[in-house]
CSV table of C-alpha atoms in Angstrom, one decimal:
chain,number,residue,atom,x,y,z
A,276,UNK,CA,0.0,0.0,0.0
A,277,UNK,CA,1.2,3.3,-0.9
A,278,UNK,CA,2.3,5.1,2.2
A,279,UNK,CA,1.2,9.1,3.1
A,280,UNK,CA,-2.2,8.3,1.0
A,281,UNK,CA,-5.0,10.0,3.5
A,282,UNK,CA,-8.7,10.6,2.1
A,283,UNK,CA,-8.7,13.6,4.5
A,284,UNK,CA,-6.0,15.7,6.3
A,285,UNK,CA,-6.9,15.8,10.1
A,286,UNK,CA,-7.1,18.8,11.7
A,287,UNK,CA,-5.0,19.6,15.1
A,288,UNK,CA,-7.8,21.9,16.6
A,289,UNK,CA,-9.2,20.6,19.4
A,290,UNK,CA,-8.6,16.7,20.7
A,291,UNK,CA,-11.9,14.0,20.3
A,292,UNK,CA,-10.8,12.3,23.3
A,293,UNK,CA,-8.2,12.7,25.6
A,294,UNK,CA,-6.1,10.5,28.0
A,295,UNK,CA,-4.8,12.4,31.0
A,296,UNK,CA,-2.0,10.8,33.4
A,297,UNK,CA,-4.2,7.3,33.4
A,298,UNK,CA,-3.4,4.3,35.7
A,299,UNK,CA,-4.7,1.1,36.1
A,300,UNK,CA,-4.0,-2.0,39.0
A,301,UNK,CA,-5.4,-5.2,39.0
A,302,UNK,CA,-4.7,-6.9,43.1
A,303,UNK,CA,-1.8,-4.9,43.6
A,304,UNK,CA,0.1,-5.1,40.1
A,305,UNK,CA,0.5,-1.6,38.1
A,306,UNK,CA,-0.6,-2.1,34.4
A,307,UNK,CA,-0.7,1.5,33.2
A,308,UNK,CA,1.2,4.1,34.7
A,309,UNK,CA,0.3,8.0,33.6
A,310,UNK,CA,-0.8,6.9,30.3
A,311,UNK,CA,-1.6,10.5,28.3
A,312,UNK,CA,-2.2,10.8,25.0
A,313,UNK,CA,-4.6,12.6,22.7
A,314,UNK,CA,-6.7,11.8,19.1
A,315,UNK,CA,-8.0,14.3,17.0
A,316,UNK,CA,-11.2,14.3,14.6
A,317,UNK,CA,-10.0,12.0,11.6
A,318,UNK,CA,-6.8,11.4,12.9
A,319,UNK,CA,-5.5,7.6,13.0
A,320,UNK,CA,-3.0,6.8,15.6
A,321,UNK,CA,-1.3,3.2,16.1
A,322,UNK,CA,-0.9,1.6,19.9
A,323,UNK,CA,1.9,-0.9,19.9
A,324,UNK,CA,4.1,-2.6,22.1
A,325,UNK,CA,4.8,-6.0,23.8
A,326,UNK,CA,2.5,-8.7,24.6
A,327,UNK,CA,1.1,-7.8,28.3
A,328,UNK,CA,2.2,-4.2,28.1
A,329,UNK,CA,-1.3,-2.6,28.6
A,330,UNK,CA,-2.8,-2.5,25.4
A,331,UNK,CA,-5.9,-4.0,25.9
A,332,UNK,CA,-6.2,-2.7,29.6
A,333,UNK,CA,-6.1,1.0,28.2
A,334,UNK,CA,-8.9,0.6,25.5
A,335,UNK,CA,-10.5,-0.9,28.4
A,336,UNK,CA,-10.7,2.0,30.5
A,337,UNK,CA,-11.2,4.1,27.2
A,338,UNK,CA,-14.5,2.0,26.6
A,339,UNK,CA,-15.6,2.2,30.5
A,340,UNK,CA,-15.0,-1.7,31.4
A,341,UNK,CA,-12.1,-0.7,33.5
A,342,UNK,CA,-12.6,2.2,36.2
A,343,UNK,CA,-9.2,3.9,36.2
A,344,UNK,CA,-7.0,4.3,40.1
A,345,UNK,CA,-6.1,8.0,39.1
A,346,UNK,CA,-6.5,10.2,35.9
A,347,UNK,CA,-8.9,11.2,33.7
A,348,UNK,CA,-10.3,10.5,30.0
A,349,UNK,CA,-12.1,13.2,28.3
A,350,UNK,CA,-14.6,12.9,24.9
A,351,UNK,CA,-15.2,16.5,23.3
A,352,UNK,CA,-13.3,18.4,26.3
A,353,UNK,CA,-16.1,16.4,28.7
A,354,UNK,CA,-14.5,14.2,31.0
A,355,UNK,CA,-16.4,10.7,31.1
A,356,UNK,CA,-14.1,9.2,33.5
A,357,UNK,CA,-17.1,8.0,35.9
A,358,UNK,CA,-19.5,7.2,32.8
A,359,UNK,CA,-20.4,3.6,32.5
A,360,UNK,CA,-19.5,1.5,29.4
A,361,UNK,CA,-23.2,1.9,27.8
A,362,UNK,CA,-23.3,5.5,28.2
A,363,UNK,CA,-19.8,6.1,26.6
A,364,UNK,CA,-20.9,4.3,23.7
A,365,UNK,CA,-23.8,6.4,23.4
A,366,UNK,CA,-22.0,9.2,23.3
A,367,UNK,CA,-19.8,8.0,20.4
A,368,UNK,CA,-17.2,5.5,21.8
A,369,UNK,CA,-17.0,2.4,19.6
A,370,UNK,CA,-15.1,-0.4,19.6
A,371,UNK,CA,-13.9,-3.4,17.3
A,372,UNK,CA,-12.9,-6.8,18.9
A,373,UNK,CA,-9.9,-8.6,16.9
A,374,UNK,CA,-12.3,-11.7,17.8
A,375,UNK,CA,-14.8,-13.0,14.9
A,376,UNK,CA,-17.9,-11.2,17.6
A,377,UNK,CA,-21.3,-11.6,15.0
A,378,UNK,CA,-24.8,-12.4,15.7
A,379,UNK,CA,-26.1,-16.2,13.8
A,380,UNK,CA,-27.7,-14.5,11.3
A,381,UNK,CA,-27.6,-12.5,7.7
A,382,UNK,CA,-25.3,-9.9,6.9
A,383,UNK,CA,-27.8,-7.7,7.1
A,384,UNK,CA,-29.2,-8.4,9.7
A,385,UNK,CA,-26.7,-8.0,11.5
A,386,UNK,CA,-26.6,-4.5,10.5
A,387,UNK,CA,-30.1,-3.9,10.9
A,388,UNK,CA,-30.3,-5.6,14.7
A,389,UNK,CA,-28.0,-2.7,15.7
A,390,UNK,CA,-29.6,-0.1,13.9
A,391,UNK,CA,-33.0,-0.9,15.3
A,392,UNK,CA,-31.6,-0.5,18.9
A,393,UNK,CA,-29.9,2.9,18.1
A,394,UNK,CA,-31.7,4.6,15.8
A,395,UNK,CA,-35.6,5.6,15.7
A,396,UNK,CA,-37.8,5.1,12.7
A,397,UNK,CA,-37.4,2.0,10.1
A,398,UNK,CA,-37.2,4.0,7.1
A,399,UNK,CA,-33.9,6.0,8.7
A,400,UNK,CA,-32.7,2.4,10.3
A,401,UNK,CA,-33.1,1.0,7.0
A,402,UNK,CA,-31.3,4.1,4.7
A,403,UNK,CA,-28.4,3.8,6.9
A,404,UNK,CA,-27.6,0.3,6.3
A,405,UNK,CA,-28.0,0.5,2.8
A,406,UNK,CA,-25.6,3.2,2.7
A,407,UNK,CA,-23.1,1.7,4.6
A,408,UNK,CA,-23.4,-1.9,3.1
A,409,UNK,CA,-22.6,0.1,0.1
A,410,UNK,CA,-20.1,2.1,1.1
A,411,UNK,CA,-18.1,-1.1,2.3
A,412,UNK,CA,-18.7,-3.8,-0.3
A,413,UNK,CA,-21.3,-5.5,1.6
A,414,UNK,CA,-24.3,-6.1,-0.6
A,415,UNK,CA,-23.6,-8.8,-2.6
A,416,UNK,CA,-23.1,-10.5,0.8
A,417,UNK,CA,-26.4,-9.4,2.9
A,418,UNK,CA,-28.3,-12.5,2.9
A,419,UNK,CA,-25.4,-14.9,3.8
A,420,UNK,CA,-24.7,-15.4,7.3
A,421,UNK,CA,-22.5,-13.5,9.0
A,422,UNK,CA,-20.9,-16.7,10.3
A,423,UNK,CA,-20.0,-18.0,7.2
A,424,UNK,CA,-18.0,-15.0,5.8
A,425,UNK,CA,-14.1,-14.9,5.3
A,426,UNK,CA,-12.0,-13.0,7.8
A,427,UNK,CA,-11.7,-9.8,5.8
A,428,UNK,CA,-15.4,-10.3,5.6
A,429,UNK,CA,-15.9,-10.1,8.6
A,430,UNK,CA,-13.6,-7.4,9.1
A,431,UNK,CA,-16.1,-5.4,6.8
A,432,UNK,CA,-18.7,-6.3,8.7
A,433,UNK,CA,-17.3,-5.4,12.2
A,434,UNK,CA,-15.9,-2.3,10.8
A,435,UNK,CA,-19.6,-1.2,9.0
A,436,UNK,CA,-21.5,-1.9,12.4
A,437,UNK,CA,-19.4,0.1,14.8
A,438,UNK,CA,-20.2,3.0,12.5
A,439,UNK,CA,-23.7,2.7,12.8
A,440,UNK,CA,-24.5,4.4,15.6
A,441,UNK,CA,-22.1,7.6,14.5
A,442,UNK,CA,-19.4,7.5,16.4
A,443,UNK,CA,-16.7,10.2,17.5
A,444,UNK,CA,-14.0,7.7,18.5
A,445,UNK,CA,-13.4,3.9,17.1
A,446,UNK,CA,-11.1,2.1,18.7
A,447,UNK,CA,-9.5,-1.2,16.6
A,448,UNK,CA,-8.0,-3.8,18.1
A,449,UNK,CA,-5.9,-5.9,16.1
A,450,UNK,CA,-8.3,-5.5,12.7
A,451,UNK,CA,-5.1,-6.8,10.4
A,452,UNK,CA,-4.7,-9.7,12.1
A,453,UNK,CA,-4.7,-13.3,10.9
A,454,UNK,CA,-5.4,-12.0,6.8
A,455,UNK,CA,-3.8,-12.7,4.0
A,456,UNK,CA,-1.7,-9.8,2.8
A,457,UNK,CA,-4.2,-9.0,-0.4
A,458,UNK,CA,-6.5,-8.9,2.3
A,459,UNK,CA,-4.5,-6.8,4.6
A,460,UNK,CA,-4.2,-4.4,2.2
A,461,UNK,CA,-8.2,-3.9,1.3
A,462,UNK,CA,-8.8,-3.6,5.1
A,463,UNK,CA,-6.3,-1.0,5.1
A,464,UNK,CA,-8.2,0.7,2.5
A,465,UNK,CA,-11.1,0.8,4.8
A,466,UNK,CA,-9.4,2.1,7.5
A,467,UNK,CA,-8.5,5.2,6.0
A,468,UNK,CA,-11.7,5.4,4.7
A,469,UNK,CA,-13.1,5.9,8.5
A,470,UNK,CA,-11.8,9.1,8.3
A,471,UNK,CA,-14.3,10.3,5.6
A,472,UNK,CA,-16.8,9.8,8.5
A,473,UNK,CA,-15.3,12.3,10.8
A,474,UNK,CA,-14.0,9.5,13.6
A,475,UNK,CA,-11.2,9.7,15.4
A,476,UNK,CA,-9.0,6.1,15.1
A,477,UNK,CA,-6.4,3.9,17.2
A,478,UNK,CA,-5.8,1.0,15.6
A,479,UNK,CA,-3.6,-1.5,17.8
A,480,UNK,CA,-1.9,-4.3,16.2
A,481,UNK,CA,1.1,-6.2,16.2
A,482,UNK,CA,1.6,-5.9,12.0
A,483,UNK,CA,3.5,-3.0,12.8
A,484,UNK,CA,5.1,-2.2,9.5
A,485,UNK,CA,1.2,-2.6,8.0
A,486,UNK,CA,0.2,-0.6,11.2
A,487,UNK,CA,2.4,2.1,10.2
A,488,UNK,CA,1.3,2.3,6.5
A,489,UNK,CA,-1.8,4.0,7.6
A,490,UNK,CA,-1.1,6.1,10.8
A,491,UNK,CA,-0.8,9.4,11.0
A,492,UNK,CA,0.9,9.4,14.5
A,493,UNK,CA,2.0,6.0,17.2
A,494,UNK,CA,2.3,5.7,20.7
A,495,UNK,CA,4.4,2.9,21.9
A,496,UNK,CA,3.2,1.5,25.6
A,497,UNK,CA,6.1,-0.6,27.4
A,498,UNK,CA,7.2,-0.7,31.0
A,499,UNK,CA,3.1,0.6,32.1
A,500,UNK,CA,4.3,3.4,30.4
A,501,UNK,CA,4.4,5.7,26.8
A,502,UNK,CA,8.1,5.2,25.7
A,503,UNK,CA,7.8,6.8,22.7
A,504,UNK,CA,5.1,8.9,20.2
A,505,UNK,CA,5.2,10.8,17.5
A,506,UNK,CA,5.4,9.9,13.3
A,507,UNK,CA,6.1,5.7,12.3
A,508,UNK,CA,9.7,7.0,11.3
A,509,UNK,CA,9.9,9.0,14.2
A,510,UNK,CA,8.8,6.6,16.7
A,511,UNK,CA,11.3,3.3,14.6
A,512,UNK,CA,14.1,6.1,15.8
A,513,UNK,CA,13.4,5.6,19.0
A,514,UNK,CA,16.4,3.4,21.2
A,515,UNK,CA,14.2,2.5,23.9
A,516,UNK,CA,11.3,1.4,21.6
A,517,UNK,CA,13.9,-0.7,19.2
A,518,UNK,CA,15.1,-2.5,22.8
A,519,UNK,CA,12.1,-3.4,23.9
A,520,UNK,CA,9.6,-3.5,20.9
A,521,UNK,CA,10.7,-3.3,17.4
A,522,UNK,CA,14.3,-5.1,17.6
A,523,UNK,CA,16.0,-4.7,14.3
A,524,UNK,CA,13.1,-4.1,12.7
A,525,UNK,CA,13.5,-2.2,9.2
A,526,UNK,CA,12.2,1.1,8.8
């Protein structure tokens, strides 16, 4: 994939969500400590680092599973750090599971189920997944069920649904996993074409060199900590990062 292509330029004006000096223990045992980091509207940012480094605890307090110990997280300059998980997705948190999480029945149906639960009217529930089965290759696929599709299928699918409910923020874990690289390289294309829609992204995955085709900026979490952000070829400069993370990996 061609690197630098972006359907829109983001705009550094004021951040979508905000992570301010976040940390996180489970019986005794720091995961996170002062985790900050900011996303802007249509901005895509990569979240890498080891296996067990925090990853998946920080989207969790991002998405309300997790209460933080101290800090704060902030959607639109309002800070939702006491908000439960439902209400944060109402107010325009989403989140994609690298796991193959669809409902038994039809493509579009699956679309439609969360559309019916989000949105009033059936005309307007209907109109929107039209659009976005359209918008994301998924009509020649809507009466098949969803359990049946291929894994960048699915990926499709999972990517369409979390968009459904107009979100501010999407947060992707691990979307380029287990494809084949053909594959890897349409999902890519989808990605980016998130940003069309106004959301703000973190994508984290452990593809890092196809991670950092498509990011506009990268935090790396190691040691409970950020140990280095900024641009892919700033952050593959990084000492620390190569030590612990990227090895001799080839930038």
């Amino acid at each position: 994939m061609k690197k630098g292509f972006r359907i829109i330029k983001f705009k550094k004006n004021k951040p979508i969500l905000q992570v301010k000096g976040v940390s996180k223990s489970f019986d005794g045992r720091p995961i996170l400590k002062k985790i900050s980091m900011d996303l802007f509207p249509s901005e895509i940012i990569g979240l890498v680092g080891p296996n067990g480094s925090g990853k998946s605890t920080l989207y969790g307090t991002i998405i309300g599973r997790y209460k933080v110990d101290a800090g704060n997280i902030l959607l639109n300059q309002k800070d939702i750090t006491q908000k439960p998980i439902h209400e944060r997705a109402k107010l325009g948190i989403a989140y994609l599971s690298q796991y193959r999480s669809v409902f038994n029945m039809s493509v579009f149906d699956n679309l439609l189920g969360i559309a019916q639960i989000v949105i009033k009217g059936a005309e307007k529930q209907h109109s929107i997944v039209e659009k976005l089965m359209t918008e994301f290759n998924l009509q020649h696929l809507r009466n098949i069920n969803a359990n049946l599709l291929s894994g960048g299928e699915i990926r499709r699918l999972q990517i369409c649904r979390t968009l459904i409910n107009n979100p501010k923020v999407i947060l992707l874990d691990e979307p380029l996993a287990a494809l084949d690289p053909i594959v890897v390289q349409e999902i890519q294309k989808f990605i980016l074409k998130l940003q069309s829609f106004g959301c703000g992204i973190i994508i984290s995955d452990h593809q890092v060199q196809n991670l950092f085709e498509i990011v506009d900026r990268a935090y790396v979490i190691g040691e409970q900590s950020i140990i280095a952000e900024g641009k892919p070829k700033e952050i593959l400069k990084s000492t620390k990062a190569r030590e612990l993370y990227f090895g001799s990996f080839d930038s």
